[in-house]
Coordinates of C-alpha atoms and ligand atoms in Angstrom, one line a residue:
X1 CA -5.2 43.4 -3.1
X2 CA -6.4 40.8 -6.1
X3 CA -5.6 37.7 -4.3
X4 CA -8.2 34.8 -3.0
X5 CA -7.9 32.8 0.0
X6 CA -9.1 28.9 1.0
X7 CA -9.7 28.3 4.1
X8 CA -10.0 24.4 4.9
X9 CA -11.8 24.0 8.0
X10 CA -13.6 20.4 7.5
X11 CA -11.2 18.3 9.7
X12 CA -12.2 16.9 13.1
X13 CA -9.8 18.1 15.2
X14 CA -8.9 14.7 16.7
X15 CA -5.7 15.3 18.1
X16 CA -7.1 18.7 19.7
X17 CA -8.9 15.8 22.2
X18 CA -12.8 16.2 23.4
X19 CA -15.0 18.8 22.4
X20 CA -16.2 20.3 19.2
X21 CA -13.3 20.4 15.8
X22 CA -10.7 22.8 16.2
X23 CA -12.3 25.8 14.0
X24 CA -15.4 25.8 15.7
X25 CA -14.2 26.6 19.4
X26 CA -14.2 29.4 20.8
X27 CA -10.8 31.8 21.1
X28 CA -11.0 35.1 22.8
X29 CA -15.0 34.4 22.5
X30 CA -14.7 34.0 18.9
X31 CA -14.7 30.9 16.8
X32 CA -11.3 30.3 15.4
X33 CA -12.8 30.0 11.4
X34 CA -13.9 33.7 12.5
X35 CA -10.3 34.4 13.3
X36 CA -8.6 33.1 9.9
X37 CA -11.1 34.3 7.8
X38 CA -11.1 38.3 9.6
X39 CA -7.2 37.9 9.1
X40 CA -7.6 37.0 5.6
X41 CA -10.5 39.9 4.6
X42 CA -8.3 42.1 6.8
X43 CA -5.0 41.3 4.8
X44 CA -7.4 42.2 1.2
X45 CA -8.8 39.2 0.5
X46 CA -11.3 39.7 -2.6
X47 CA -13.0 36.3 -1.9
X48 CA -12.5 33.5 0.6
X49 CA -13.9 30.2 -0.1
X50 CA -14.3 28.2 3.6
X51 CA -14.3 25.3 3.3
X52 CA -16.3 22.9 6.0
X53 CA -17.8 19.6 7.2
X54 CA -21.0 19.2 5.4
X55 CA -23.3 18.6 8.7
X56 CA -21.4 22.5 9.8
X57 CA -23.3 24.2 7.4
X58 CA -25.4 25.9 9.0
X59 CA -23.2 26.8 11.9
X60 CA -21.0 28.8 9.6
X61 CA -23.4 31.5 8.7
X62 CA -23.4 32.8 12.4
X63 CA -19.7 32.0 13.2
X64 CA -18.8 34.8 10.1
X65 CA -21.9 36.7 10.2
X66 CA -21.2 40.2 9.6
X67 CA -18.3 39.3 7.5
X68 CA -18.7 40.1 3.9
X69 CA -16.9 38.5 0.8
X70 CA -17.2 35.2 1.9
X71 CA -18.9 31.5 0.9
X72 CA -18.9 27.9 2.3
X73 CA -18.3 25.0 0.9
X74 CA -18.5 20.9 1.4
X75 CA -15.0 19.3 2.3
X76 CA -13.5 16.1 2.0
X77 CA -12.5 12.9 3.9
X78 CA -8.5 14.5 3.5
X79 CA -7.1 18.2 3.7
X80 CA -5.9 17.8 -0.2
X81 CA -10.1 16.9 -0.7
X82 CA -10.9 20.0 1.2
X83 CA -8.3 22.1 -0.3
X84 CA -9.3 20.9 -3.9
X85 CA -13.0 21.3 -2.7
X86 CA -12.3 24.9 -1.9
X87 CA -10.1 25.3 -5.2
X88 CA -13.1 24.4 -7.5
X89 CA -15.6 26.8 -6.1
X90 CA -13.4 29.7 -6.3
X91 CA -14.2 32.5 -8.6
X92 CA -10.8 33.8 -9.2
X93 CA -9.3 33.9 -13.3
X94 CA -6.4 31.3 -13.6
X95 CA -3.5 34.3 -12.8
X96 CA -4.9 35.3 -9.6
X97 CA -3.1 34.2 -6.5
X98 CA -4.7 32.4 -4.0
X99 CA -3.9 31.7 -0.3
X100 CA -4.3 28.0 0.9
X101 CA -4.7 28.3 4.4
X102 CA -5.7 26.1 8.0
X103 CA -8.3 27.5 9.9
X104 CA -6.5 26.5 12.5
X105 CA -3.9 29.0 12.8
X106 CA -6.2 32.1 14.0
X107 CA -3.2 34.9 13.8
X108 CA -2.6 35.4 10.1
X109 CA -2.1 38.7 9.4
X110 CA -2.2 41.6 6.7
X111 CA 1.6 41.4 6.8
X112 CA 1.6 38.0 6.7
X113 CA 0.1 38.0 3.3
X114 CA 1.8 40.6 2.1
X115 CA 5.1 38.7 2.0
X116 CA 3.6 36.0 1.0
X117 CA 2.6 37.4 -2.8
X118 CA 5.7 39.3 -2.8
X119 CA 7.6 35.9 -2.8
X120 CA 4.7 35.1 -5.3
X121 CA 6.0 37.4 -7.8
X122 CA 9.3 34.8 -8.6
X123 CA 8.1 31.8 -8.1
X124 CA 5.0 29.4 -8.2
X125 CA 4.3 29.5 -4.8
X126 CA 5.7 30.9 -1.3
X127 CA 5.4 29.2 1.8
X128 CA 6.0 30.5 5.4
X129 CA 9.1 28.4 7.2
X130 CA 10.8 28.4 10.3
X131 CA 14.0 27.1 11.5
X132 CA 13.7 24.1 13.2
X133 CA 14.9 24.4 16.8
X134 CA 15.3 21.3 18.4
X135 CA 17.5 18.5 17.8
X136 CA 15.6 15.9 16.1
X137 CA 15.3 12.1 17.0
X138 CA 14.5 9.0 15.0
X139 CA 13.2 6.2 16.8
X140 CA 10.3 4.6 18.9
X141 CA 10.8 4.3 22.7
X142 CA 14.5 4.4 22.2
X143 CA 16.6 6.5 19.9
X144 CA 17.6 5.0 16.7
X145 CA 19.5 8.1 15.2
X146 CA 20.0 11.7 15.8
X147 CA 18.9 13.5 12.1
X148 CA 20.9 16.5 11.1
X149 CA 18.8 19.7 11.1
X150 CA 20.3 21.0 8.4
X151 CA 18.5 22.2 5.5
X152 CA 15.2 21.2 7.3
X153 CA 12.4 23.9 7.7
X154 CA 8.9 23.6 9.3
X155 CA 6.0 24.8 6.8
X156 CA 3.3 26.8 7.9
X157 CA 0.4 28.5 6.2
X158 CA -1.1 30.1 4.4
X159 CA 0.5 29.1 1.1
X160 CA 0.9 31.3 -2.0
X161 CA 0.2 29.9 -5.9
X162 CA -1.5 31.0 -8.5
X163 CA -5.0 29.3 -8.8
X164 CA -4.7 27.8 -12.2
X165 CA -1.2 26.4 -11.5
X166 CA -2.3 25.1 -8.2
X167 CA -5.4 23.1 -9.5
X168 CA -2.9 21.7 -12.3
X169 CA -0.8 20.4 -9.8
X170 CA -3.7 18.9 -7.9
X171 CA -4.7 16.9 -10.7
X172 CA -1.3 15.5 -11.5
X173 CA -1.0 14.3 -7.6
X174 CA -1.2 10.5 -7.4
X175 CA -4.2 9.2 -5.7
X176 CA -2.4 6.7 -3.9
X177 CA -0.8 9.3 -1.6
X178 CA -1.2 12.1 0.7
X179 CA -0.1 15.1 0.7
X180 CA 0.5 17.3 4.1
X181 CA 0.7 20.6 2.4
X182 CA 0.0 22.4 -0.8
X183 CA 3.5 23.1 -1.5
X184 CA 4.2 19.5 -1.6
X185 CA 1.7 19.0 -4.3
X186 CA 3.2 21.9 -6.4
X187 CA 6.8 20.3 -5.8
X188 CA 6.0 17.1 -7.2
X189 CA 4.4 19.0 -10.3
X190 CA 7.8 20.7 -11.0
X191 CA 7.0 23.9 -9.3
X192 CA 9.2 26.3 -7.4
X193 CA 8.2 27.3 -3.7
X194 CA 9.6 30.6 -2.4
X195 CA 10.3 30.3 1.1
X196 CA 9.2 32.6 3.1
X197 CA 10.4 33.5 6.8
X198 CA 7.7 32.3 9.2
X199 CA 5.9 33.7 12.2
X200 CA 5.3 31.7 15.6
X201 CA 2.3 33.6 15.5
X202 CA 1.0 31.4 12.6
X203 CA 1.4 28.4 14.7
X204 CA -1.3 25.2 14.0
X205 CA -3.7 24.9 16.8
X206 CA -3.4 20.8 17.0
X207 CA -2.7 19.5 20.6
X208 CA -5.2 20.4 23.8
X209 CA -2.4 22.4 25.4
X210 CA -2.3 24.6 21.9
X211 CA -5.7 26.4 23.2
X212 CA -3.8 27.8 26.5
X213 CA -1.4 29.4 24.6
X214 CA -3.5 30.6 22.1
X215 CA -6.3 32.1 24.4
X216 CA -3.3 33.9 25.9
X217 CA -2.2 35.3 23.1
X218 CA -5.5 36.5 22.1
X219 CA -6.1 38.0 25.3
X220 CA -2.8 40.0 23.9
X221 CA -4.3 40.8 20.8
X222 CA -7.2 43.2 22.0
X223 CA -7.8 46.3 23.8
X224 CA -10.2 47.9 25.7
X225 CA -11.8 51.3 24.9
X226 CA -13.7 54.4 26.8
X227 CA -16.5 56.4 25.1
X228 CA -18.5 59.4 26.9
X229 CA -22.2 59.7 26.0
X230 CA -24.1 63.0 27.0
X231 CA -27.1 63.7 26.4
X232 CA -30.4 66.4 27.6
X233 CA -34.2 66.9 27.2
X234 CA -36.5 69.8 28.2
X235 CA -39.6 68.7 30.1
X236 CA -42.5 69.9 28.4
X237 CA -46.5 68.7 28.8
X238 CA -47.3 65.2 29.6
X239 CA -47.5 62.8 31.9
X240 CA -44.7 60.1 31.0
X241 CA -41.3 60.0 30.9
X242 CA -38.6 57.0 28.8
X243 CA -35.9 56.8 30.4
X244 CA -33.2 54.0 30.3
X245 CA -35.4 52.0 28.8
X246 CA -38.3 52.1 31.1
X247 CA -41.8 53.9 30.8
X248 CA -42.1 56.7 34.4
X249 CA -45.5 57.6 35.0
X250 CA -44.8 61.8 36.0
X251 CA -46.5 65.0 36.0
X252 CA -44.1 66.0 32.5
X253 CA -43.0 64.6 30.0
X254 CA -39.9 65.0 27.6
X255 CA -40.0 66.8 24.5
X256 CA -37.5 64.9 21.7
X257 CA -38.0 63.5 18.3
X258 CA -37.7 60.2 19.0
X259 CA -38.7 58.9 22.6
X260 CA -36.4 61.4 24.1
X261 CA -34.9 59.0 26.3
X262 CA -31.8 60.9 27.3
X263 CA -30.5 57.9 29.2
X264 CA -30.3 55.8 26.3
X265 CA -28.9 57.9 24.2
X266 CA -26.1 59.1 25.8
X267 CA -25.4 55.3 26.5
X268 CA -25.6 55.5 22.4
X269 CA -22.8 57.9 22.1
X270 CA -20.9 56.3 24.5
X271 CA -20.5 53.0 22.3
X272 CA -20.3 55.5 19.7
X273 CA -17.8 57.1 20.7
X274 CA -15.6 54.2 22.2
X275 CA -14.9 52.5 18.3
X276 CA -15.3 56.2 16.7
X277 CA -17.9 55.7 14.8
X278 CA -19.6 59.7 14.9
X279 CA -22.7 59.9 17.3
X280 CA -26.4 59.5 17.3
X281 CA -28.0 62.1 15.3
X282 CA -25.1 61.1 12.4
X283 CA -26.6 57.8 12.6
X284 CA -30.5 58.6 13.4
X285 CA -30.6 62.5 12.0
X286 CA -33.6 64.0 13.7
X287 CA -34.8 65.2 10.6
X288 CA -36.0 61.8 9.6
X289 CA -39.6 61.2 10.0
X290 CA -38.3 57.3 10.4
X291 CA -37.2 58.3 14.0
X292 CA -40.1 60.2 15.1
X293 CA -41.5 59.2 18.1
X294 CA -39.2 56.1 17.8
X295 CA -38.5 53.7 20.6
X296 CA -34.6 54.6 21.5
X297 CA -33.7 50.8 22.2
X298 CA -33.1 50.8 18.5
X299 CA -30.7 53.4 18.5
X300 CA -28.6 51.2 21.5
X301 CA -29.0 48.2 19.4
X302 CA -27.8 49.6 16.2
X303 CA -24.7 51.2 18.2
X304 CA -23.9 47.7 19.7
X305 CA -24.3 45.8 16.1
X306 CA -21.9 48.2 14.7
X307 CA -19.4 47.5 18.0
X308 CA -19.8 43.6 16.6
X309 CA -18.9 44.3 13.1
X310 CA -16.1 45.7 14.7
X311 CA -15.0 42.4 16.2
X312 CA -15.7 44.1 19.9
X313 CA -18.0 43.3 22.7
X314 CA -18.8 45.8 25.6
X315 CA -17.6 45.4 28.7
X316 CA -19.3 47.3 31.3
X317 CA -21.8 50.8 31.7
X318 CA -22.1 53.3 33.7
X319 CA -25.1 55.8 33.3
X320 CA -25.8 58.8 35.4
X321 CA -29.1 60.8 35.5
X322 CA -29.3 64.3 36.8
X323 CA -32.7 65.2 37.7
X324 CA -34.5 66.7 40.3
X325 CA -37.7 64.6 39.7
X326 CA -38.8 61.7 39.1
X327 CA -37.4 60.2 41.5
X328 CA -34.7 57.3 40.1
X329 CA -33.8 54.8 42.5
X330 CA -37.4 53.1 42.6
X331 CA -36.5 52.4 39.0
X332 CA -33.0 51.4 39.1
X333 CA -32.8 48.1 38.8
X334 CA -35.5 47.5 36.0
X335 CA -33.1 50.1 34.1
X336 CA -29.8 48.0 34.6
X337 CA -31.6 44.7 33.6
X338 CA -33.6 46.6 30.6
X339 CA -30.0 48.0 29.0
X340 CA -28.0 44.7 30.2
X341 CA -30.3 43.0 27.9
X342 CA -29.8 45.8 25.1
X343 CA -26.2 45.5 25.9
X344 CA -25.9 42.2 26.0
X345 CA -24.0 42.0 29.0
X346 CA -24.4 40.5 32.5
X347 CA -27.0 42.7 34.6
X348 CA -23.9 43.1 37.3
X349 CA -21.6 45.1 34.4
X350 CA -24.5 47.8 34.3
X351 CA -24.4 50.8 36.7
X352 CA -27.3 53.3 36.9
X353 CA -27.0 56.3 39.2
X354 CA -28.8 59.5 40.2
X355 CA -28.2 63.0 41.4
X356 CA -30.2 66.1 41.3
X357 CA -28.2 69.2 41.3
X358 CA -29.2 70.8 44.5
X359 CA -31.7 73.0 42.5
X360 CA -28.8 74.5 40.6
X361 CA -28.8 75.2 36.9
X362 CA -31.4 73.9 34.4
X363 CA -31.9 70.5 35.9
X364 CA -32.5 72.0 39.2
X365 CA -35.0 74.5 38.4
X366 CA -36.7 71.4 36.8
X367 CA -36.3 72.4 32.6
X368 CA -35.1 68.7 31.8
X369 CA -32.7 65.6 32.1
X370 CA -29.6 65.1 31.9
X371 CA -27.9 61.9 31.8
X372 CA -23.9 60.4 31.0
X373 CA -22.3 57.8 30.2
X374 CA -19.2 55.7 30.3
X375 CA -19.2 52.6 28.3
X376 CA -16.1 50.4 27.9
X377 CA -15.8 47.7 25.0
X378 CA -12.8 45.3 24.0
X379 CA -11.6 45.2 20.5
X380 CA -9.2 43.8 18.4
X381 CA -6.0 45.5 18.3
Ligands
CTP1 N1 -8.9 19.9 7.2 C1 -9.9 19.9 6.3 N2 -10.4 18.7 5.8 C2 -10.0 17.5 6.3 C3 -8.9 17.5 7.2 C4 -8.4 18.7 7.7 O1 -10.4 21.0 5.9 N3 -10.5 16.4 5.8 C5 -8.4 21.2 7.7 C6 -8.6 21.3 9.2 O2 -9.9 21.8 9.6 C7 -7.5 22.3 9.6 C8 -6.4 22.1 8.6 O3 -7.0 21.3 7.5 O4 -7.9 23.6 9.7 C9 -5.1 21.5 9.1 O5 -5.4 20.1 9.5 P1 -5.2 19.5 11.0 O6 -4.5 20.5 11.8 O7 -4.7 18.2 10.8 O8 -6.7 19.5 11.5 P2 -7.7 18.3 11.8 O9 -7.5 17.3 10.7 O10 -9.0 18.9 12.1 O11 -7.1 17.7 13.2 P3 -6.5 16.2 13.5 O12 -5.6 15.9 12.4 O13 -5.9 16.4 14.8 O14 -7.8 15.4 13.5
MG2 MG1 -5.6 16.3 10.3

């Protein structure tokens, strides 16, 4: 979709109590920038302009790294500064729409923005609201008055305009006051704001309890996948084997073009296969000279960057070897702490196992390895 999106993230969280500003926690184990901008990209964002603290700089490259059509830029002391800050660095032509929104409201979604630049299309701007549900008080300690509901809608983000009308409005805004949305500011300039029906799920992250909820919710948002991973070599001359990651002195060796390690690769497949993302020799095809010989770690690595890129993490592995010789179990636990480190998970989430096959079949009359694996990652929905 030809839209952009602002992302104002340069506030200090105040209300949100101790610890670091809102965007830069941690929500699901993800910062919650990470969160808005992944909604917005995911929705068809052709640029979003994030908009930051200056001394967060550097922390933004590795809360959106592997994210692509992205920048970052210097806020202000207010949201309108920030907003505007983000508004001037966009790249956008005048027409295009652009989507004002808080990093702190981590659930925006593809639909989301989608009826957002429909109510675009007949106006000059759309706004998410929701009914208001509670009866609403005036007063300090004790009630003054009761207001009337009526009429009165809570404004969310993100917010719809086009980006040359927008930055018009902006500069016709009074110094003197302060606005507490975008909508307000294209109000004041004459403009008329579609409203839009809302979506609890856009609630503002402001208050400590906020982060309960929300880590809830999150929790709701993700699911956990299974991928197999099988893989074989034929022993051949030699007098080392790889396997999970570790060197085996042995009276063989494996024959493969890479290391051979059958252990790692069928761990390979098994992330692989759990975000379907084809297997190993689609990835590493043996008939590149690249791979020859090659360390298999890289292949595990690769298959667990991709798994990030995919928003997902793994959760636990379990590998088995099928061998008659050499002997596993001395090895074991160098192997779990070898591919927990590859993994990037907790040595305890990594299982290696061994059986021979009773001198049945090819591993039992000692032609080569087998190995499987089961590898489990969480995703976003
Ligand atoms: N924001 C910003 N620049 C500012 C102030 C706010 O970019 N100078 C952003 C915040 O990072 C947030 C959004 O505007 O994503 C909505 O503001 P709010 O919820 O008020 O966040 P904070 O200002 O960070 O929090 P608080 O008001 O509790 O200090
Ligand atoms: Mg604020």
């Amino acid at each position: 979709m030809n839209f952009s999106a602002v992302v104002v993230a340069a506030g200090s969280g105040l209300r949100a109590g101790p610890g670091e500003p809102k965007a830069w926690r941690l929500l699901g184990g993800k910062p919650i920038v990470r969160w808005s901008v992944e909604g917005l990209l995911s929705g068809g964002a052709r640029e979003v302009v994030v908009v930051v603290a200056r001394d967060r700089l550097g922390q933004v490259d590795e809360a959106l790294a592997g994210l692509e059509r992205w920048k970052a830029v210097t806020g202000g002391r207010t949201r309108a500064e920030s907003v505007q800050a983000g508004l001037a660095a966009l790249s956008g032509a005048r027409n295009q729409p652009v989507l004002v929104h808080d990093a702190a409201r981590p659930f925006v979604t593809r639909a989301h923005v989608e009826r957002l630049l429909a109510g675009l299309e007949v106006a000059d701007g759309a706004i998410p609201t929701l009914p208001v549900p509670d009866t609403l008080k005036r007063g300090e300690g004790l009630v003054d008055e009761t207001v009337s509901r009526d009429g009165l809608w809570r404004a969310q983000t993100p917010q719809a305009f086009r980006i040359g009308r927008l930055k018009a409005a902006y500069r016709r805004w009074p110094t003197s006051e302060e606005p507490t949305d975008d909508a307000a500011v294209m109000e004041r300039a004459g403009g008329q704001v579609a409203m839009i029906p809302g979506d609890p799920m856009l609630m503002k992250l402001t208050f400590p309890e906020d982060f309960l909820l929300a880590e809830q919710l999150a929790a709701s948002r993700r699911i956990v996948r299974t991928g197999l991973g099988i893989d074989a070599h034929r022993f051949g001359q030699g007098d080392v084997v790889w396997l999970c990651g570790i060197r085996i002195e042995h009276d063989l060796g494996l024959i493969g073009h890479s290391d051979a390690d059958a252990g790692l690769h069928a761990l390979t497949d098994a992330v692989l296969g759990a975000i379907g993302e084809g297997d190993i020799g689609e990835h590493f095809p043996p008939s590149d000279p690249r791979w020859r010989g090659a360390s298999s770690d890289q292949f595990l690595r690769h298959a667990v960057s991709l798994l990030a890129s995919h928003g997902g993490r793994v959760l636990n592995a379990d590998v088995t070897l099928i061998c008659e010789r050499p002997k596993i179990r001395p090895h074991r636990d160098v192997m779990r702490a070898r591919i927990a480190e590859l993994l990037d998970v907790p040595v305890q989430r990594v299982s290696v196992k061994a059986t021979t096959t009773e001198g049945m079949g090819f591993t039992g009359r000692e032609e080569g390895i087998m190995a499987q694996a089961v590898v489990s990652v969480e995703t976003p929905l």
